[in-house]
Coordinates of C-alpha atoms in Angstrom, one line a residue:
Chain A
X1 CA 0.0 0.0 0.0
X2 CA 1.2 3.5 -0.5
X3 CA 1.7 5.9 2.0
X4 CA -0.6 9.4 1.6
X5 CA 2.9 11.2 1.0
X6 CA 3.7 8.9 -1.8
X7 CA 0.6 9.0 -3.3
X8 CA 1.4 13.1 -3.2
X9 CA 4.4 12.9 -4.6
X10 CA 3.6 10.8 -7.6
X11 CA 0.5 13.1 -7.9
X12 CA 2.8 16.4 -8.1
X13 CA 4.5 15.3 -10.7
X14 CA 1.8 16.1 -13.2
X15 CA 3.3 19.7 -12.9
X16 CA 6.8 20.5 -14.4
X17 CA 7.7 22.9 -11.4
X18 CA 7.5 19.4 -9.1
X19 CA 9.4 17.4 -11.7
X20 CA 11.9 20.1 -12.1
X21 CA 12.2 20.2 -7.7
X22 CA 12.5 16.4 -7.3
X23 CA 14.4 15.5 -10.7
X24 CA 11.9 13.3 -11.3
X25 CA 9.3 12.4 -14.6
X26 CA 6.7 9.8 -14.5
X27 CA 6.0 7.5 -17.9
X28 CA 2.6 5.6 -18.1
X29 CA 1.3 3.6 -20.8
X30 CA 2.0 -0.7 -21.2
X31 CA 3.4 -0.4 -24.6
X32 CA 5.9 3.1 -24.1
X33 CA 6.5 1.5 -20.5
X34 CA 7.4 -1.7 -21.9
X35 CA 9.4 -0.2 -24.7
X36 CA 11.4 1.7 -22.1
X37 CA 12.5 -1.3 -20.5
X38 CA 13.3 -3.0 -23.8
X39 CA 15.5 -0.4 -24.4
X40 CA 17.2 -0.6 -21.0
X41 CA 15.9 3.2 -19.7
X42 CA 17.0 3.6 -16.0
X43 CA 13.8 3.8 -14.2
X44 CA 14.6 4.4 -10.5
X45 CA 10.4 3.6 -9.5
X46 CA 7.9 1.2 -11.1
X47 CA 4.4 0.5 -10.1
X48 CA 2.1 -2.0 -11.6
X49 CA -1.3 -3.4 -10.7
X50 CA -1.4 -7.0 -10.2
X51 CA -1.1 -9.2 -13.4
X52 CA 0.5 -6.9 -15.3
X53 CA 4.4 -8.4 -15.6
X54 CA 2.3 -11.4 -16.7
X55 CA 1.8 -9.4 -19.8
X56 CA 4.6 -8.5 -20.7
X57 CA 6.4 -9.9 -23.9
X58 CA 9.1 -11.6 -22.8
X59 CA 10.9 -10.7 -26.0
X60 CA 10.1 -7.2 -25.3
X61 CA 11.6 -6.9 -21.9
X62 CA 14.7 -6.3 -20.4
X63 CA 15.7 -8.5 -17.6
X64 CA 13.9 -6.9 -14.8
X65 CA 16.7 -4.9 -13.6
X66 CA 13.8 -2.8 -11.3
X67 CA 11.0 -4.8 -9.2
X68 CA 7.7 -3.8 -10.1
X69 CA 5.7 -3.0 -6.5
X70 CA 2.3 -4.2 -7.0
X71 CA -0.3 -1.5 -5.8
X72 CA -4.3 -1.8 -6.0
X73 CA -5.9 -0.8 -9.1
X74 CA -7.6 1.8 -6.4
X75 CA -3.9 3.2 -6.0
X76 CA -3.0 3.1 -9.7
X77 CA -6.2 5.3 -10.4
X78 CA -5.2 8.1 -7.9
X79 CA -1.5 8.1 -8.7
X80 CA -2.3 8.4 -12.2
X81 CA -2.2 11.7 -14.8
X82 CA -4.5 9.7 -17.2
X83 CA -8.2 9.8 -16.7
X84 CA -7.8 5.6 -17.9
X85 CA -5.1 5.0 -15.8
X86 CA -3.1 2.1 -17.4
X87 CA -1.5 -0.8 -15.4
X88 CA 1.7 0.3 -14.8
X89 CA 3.5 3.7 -14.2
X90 CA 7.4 4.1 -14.2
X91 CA 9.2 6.8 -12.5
X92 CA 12.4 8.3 -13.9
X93 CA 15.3 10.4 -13.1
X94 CA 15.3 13.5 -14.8
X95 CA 19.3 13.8 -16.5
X96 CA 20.2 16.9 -18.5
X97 CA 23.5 16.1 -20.5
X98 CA 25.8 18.5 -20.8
X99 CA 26.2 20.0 -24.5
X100 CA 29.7 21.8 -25.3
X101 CA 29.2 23.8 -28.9
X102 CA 31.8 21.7 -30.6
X103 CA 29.7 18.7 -30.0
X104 CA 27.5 20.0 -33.0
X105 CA 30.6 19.9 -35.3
X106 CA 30.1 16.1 -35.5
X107 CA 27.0 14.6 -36.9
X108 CA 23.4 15.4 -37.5
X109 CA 21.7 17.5 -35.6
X110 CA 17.9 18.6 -35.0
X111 CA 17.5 21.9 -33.1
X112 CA 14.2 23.0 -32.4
X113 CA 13.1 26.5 -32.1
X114 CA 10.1 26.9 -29.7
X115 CA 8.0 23.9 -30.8
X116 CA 5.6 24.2 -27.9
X117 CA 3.0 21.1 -29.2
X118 CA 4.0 18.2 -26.7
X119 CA 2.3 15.6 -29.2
X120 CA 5.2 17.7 -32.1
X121 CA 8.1 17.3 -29.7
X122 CA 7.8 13.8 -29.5
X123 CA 6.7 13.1 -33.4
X124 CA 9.8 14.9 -34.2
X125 CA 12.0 12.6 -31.6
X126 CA 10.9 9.7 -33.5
X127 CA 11.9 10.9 -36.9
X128 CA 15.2 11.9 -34.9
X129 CA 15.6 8.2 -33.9
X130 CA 14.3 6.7 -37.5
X131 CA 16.8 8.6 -39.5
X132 CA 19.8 8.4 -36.7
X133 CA 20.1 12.1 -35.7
X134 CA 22.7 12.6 -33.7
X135 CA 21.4 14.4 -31.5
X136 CA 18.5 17.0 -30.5
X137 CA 18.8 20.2 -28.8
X138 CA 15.4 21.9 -28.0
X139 CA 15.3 25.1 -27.3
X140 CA 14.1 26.9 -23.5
X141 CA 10.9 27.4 -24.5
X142 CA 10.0 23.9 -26.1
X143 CA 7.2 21.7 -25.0
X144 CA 8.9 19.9 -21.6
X145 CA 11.0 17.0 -22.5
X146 CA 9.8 15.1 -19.5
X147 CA 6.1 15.5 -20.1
X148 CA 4.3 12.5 -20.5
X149 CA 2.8 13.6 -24.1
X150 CA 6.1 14.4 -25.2
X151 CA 7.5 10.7 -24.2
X152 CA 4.3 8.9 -25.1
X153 CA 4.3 10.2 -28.6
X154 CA 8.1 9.4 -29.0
X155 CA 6.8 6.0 -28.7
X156 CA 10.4 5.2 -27.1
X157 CA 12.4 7.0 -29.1
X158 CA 12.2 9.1 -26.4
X159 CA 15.0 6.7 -25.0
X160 CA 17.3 5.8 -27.8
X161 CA 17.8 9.7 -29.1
X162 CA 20.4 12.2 -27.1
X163 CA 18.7 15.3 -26.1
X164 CA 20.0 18.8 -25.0
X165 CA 18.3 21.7 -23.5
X166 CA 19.8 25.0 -25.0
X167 CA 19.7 28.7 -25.9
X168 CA 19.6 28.1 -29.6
X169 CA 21.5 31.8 -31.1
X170 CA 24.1 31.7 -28.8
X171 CA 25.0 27.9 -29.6
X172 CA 24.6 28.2 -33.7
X173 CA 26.5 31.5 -33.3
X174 CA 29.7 29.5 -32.1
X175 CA 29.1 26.9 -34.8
X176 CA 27.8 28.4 -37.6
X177 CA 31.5 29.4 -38.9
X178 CA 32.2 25.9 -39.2
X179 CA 29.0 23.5 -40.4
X180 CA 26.4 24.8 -42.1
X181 CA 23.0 25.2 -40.2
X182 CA 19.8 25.3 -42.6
X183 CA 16.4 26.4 -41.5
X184 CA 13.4 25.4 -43.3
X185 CA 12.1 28.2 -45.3
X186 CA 9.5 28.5 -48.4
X187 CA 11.5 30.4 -50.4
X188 CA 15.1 28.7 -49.6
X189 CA 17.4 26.7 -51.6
X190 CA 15.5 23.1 -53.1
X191 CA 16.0 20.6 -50.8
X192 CA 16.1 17.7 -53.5
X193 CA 19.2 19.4 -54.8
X194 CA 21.4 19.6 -52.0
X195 CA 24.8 18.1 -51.7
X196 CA 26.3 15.6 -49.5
X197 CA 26.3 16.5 -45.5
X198 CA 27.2 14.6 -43.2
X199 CA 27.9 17.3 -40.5
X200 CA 24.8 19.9 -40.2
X201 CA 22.5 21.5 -38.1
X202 CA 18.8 21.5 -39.0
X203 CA 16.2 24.1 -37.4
X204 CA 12.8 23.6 -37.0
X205 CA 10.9 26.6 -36.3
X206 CA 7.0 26.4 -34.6
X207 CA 4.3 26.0 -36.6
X208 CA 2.6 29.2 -37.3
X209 CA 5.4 31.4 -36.0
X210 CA 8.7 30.1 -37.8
X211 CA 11.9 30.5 -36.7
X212 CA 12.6 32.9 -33.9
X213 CA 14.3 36.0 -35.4
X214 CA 17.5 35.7 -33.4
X215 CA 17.6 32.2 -34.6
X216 CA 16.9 32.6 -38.1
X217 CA 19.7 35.3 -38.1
X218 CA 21.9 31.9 -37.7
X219 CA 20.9 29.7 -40.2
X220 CA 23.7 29.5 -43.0
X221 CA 21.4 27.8 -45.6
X222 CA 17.4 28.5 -46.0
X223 CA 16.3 25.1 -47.8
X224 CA 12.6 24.6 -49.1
X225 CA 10.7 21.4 -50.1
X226 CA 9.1 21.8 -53.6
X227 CA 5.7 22.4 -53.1
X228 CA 3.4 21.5 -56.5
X229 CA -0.3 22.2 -55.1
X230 CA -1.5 24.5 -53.3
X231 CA -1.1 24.1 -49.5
X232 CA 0.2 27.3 -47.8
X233 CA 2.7 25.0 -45.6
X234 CA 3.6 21.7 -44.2
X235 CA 3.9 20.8 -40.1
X236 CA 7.3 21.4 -38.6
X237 CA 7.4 17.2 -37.8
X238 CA 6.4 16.5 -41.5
X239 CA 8.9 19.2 -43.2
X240 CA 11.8 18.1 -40.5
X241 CA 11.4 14.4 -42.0
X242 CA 11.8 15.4 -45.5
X243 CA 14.7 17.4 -44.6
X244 CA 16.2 14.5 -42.9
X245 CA 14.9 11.9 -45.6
X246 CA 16.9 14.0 -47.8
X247 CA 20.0 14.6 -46.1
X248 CA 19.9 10.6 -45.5
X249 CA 19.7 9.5 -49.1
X250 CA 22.1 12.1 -50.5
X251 CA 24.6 11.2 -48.2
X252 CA 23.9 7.5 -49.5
X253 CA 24.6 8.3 -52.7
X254 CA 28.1 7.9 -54.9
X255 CA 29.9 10.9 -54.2
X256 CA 29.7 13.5 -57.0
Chain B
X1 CA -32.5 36.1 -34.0
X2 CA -32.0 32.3 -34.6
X3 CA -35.5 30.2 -34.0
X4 CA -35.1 27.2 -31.8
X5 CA -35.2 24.9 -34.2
X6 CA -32.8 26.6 -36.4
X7 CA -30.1 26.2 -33.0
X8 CA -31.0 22.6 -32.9
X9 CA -30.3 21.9 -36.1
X10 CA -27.0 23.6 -36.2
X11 CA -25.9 21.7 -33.1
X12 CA -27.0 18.5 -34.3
X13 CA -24.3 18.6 -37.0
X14 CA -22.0 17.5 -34.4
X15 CA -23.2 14.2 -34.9
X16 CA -22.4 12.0 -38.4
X17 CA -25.4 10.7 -38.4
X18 CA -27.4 14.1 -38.4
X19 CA -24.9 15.0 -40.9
X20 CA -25.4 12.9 -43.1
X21 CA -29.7 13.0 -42.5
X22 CA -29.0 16.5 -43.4
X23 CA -26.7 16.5 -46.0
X24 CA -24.7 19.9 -44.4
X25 CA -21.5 19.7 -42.3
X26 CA -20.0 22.6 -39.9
X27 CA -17.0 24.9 -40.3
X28 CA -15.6 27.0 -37.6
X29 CA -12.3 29.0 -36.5
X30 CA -11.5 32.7 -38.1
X31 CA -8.8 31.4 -40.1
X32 CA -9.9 27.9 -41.4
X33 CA -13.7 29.8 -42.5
X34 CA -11.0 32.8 -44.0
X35 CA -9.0 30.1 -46.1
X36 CA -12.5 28.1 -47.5
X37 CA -13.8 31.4 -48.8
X38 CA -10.7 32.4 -50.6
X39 CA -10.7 28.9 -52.1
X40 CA -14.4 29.8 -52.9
X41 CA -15.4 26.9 -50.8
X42 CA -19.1 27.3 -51.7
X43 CA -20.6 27.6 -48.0
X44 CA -24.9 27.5 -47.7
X45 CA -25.0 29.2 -44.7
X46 CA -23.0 31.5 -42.7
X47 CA -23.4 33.6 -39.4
X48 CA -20.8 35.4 -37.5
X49 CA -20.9 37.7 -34.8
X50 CA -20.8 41.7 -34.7
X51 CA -17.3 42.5 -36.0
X52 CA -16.0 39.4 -37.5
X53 CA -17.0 41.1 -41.3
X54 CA -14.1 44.1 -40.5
X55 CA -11.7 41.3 -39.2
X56 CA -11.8 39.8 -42.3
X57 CA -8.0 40.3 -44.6
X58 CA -9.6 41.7 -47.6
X59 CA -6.7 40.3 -50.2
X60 CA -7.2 36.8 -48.2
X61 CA -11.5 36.9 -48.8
X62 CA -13.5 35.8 -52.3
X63 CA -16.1 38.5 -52.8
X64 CA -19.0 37.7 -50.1
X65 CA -21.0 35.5 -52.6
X66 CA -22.5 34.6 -49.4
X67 CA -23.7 37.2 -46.9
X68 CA -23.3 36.9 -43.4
X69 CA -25.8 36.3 -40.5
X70 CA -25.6 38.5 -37.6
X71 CA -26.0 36.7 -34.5
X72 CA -25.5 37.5 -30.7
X73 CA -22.4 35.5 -29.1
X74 CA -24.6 33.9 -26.9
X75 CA -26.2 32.6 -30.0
X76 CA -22.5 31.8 -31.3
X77 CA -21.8 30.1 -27.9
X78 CA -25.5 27.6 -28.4
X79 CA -24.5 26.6 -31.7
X80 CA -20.4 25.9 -31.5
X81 CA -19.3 22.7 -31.5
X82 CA -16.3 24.4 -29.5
X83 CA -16.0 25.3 -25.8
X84 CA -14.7 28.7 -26.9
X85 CA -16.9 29.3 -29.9
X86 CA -15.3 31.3 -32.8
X87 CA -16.5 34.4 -34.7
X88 CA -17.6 32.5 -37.6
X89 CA -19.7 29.4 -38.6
X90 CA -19.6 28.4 -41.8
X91 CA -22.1 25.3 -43.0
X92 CA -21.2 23.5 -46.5
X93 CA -23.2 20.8 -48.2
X94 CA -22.1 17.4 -48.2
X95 CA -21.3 16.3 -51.7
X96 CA -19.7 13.3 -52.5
X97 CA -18.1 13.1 -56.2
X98 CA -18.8 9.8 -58.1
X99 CA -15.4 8.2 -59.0
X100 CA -15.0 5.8 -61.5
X101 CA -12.0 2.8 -61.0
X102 CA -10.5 3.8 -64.3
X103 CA -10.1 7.9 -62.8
X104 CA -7.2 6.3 -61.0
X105 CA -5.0 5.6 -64.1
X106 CA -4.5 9.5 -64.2
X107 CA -2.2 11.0 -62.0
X108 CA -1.5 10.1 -58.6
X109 CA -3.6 9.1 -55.4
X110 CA -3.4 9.0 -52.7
X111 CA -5.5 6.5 -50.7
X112 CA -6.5 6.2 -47.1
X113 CA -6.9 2.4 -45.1
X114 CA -8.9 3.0 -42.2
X115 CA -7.0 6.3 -41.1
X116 CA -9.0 6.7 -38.1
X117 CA -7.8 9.5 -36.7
X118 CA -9.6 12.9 -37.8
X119 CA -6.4 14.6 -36.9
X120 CA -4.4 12.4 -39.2
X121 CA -6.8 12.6 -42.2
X122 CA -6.4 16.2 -42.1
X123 CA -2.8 16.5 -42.2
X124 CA -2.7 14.1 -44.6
X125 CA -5.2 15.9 -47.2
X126 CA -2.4 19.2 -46.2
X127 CA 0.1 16.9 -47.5
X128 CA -1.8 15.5 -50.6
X129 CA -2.6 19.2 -51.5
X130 CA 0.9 20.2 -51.1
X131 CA 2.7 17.5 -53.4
X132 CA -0.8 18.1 -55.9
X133 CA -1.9 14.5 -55.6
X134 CA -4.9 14.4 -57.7
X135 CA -7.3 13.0 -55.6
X136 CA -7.6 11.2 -51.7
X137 CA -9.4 7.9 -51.2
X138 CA -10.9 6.9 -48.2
X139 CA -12.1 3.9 -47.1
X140 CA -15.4 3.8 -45.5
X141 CA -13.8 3.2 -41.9
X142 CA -11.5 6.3 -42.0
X143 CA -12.2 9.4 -40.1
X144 CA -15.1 11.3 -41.6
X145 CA -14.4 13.6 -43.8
X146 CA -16.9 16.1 -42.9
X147 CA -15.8 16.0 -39.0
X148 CA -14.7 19.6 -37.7
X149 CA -11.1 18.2 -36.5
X150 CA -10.3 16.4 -40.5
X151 CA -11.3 20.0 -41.8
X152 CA -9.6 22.1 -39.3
X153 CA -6.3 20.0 -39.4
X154 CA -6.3 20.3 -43.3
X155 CA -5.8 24.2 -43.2
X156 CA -7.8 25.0 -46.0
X157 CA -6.6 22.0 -48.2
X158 CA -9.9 20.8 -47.6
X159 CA -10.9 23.1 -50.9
X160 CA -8.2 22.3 -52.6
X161 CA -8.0 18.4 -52.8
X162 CA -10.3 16.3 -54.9
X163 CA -11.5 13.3 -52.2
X164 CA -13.7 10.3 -52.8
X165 CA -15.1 7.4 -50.5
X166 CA -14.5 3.8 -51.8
X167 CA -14.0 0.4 -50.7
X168 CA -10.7 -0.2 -51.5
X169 CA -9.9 -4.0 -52.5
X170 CA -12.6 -3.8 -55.2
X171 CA -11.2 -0.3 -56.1
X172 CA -7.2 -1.3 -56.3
X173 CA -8.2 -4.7 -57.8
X174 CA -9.9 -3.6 -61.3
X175 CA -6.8 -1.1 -61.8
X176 CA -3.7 -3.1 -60.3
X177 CA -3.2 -4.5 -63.8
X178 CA -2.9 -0.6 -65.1
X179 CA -1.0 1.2 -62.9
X180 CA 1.1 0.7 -60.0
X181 CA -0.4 0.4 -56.3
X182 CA 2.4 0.8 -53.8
X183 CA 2.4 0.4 -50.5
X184 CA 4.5 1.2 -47.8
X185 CA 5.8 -1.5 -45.6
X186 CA 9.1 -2.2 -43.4
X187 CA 10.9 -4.3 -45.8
X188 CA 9.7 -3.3 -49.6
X189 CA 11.9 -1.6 -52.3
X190 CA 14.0 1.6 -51.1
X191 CA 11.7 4.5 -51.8
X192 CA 14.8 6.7 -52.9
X193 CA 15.4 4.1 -55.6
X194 CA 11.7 4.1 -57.1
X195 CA 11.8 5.1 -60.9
X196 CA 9.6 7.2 -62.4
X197 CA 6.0 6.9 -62.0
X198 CA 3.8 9.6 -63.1
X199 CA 0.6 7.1 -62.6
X200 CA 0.3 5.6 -59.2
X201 CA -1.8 5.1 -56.5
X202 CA 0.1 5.0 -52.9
X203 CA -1.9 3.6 -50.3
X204 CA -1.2 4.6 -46.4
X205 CA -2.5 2.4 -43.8
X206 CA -3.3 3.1 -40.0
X207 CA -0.8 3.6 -37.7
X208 CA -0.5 0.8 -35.7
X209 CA -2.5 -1.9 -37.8
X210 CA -1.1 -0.7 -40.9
X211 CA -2.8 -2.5 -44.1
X212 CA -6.3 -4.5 -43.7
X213 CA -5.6 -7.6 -45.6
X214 CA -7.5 -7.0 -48.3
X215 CA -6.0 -4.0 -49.2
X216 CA -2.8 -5.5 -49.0
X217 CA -3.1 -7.6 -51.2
X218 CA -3.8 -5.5 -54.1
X219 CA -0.7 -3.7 -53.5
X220 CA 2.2 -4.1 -56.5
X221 CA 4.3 -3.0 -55.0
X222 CA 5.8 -2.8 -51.2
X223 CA 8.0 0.5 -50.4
X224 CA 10.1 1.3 -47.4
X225 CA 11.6 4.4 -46.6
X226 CA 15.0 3.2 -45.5
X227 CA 15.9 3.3 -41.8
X228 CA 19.4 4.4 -40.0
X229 CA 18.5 4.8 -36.7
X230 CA 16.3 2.5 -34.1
X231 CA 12.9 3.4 -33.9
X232 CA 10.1 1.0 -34.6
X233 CA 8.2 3.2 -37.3
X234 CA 7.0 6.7 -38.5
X235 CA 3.5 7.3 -38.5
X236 CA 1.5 7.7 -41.2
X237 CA 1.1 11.4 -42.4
X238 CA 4.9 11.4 -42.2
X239 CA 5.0 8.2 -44.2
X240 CA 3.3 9.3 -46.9
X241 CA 4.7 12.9 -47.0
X242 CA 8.1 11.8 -47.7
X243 CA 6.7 8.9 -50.3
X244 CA 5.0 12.0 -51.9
X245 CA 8.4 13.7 -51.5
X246 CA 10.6 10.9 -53.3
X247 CA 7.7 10.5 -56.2
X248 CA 7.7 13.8 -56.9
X249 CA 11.7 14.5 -56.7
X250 CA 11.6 11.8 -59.3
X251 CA 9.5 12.6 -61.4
X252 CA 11.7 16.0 -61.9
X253 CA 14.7 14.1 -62.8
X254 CA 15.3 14.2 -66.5
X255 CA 14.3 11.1 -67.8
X256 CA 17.4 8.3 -67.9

């Protein structure tokens, strides 16, 4: 049984101000759950209601490196943040890596420029994971890394990709002399066309509002997708992948 | 002053089935309402409150073919299908354009397996409007068209696209022997490698379950969009943005 200051605690961490003061996220959902584990994600607290490690695919799991504590299904509802609440819940440490500038010199990397929609963050995690990004930096002002939508709709990519919080102009500033940093633009240069990078910094800018101006004064490169109807844009998770899609298969190619 | 019955009836468009009784759907938010009429979406009935008329960009707006209602926001607030009701309703007719198997050995289409979610569709009909896909094909189990959240999510490409709902097997079966039906799967051909295809027909599944059998098995052709990182899969929209993407890159190329 939990104790009432448990139940709090797990409670509080709906709210990022709690995460933030105890260092601590909470992940519920089998599948995402059971992905974590697969991929070997540190929890440091797991509760599940009875019958539940039953269910899990063998295959799918990770030796159980963390005991599951078995709480009522009565618990589970009020520790929950989900109105259905599912039959486990994971608690994690919250670990910001440190990100030196030169570390973009190397590799792909997806910076994102005030992307506020949770449900975007994480979309754009996955793509990050599908197509090997190095790494992603989001910027300040983000949707919260260690928000439940964010992770639930990385469908654990959330755990395979390496992420960085960061002031975005000050960081491309002390790259930009030395890899090239595009932005996604409508009237840049044609993505389809570009050559072969293998070091480069992509920005993603919010739907609606673009690139921050202090951002887009970074960007070395403005790269469009052709566009052939009529639609007055794309979403920042569906252009990022094209970009990426195309930066994967010209760097494929022969070299020219 | 709206009549009673006249509130009911706008309400009750919330609700397929009174839809399609009714033969009229709902359209609301400033900017999605804004967007239709410059596409000369042609609306049947349209009521706004005091002030939205001067709000209105006058380079963005058709000529008002259709003039609008006054109504209190109380009004507004009765008939929303929204919590925070916008300044405009708009109400469309529900027509559904006959399609004939042999229409889908021109051009390319794009065609939807039980897409469920409404939020999906939309971005989906964005991204067959962008790429100027000829027309969208739904299954009968997909999202409705006609729902608030496709239209909304489609940012105007609602107007713009040419959509049809079909059962697909039959559909794919009487032209498979034409033109190619691809479909996009884990382990098909490398999509960067596709050659030209001016006539095709790409077929997107639901996230998740991907293809229903039947439809799966009128594909030609399997597609994958090749993989360099770890995670599992991309969902659909993104799927069949960058298949869009690669189609449309090649069909650019100068012919080898």
């Amino acid at each position: 049984m939990l104790t009432k200051s448990e139940l709090l605690r797990l409670r509080s961490l709906r709210e990022k101000k709690h995460r933030e003061e105890l260092g601590l996220f909470v992940v519920e959902g089998e599948k995402v759950v059971a992905e974590l584990l697969a991929a070997k994600f540190p929890f440091v607290e797991l509760y599940a209601t009875e019958g539940w490690e039953q269910k899990r695919v063998p295959a799918e799991s990770a030796p159980p490196t963390l005991a599951a504590r078995t709480i009522a299904t009565s618990e589970m509802e009020r520790i929950s943040h989900f109105p259905t609440p599912s039959p486990v819940l994971a608690v994690g440490r919250i670990v910001r890596e440190p990100l030196a500038p030169d570390d973009l010199r190397q590799g792909l990397t997806l910076a994102l420029d005030r992307v506020q929609d949770a449900g975007n963050v994480g979309t754009l995690l996955r793509i990050a994971d599908w197509f090997a990004c190095d790494r992603v930096v989001l910027s300040p002002d983000c949707a919260d890394l260690f928000h439940q939508k964010v992770i639930n709709a990385s469908m654990g990519s959330f755990a395979h990709v390496r992420t960085h919080t960061a002031e975005l102009a000050p960081l491309l500033g002390s790259v930009r002399a030395h890899i090239p940093v595009l932005g996604c633009d409508l009237d840049g240069d044609d993505v389809h066309e570009l050559s072969r990078l293998e070091n480069a910094v992509v920005v993603i800018g919010s739907e609606g509002r673009g690139l921050s101006p202090g951002v887009a004064a970074q960007v070395t490169r403005r790269v469009s997708i052709p566009k052939f109807g009529r639609a007055e844009s794309l979403n920042a998770a569906i252009a990022a992948a094209i970009v990426c899609d195309n930066l994967r298969r010209i760097s494929r190619a022969p070299a020219s």
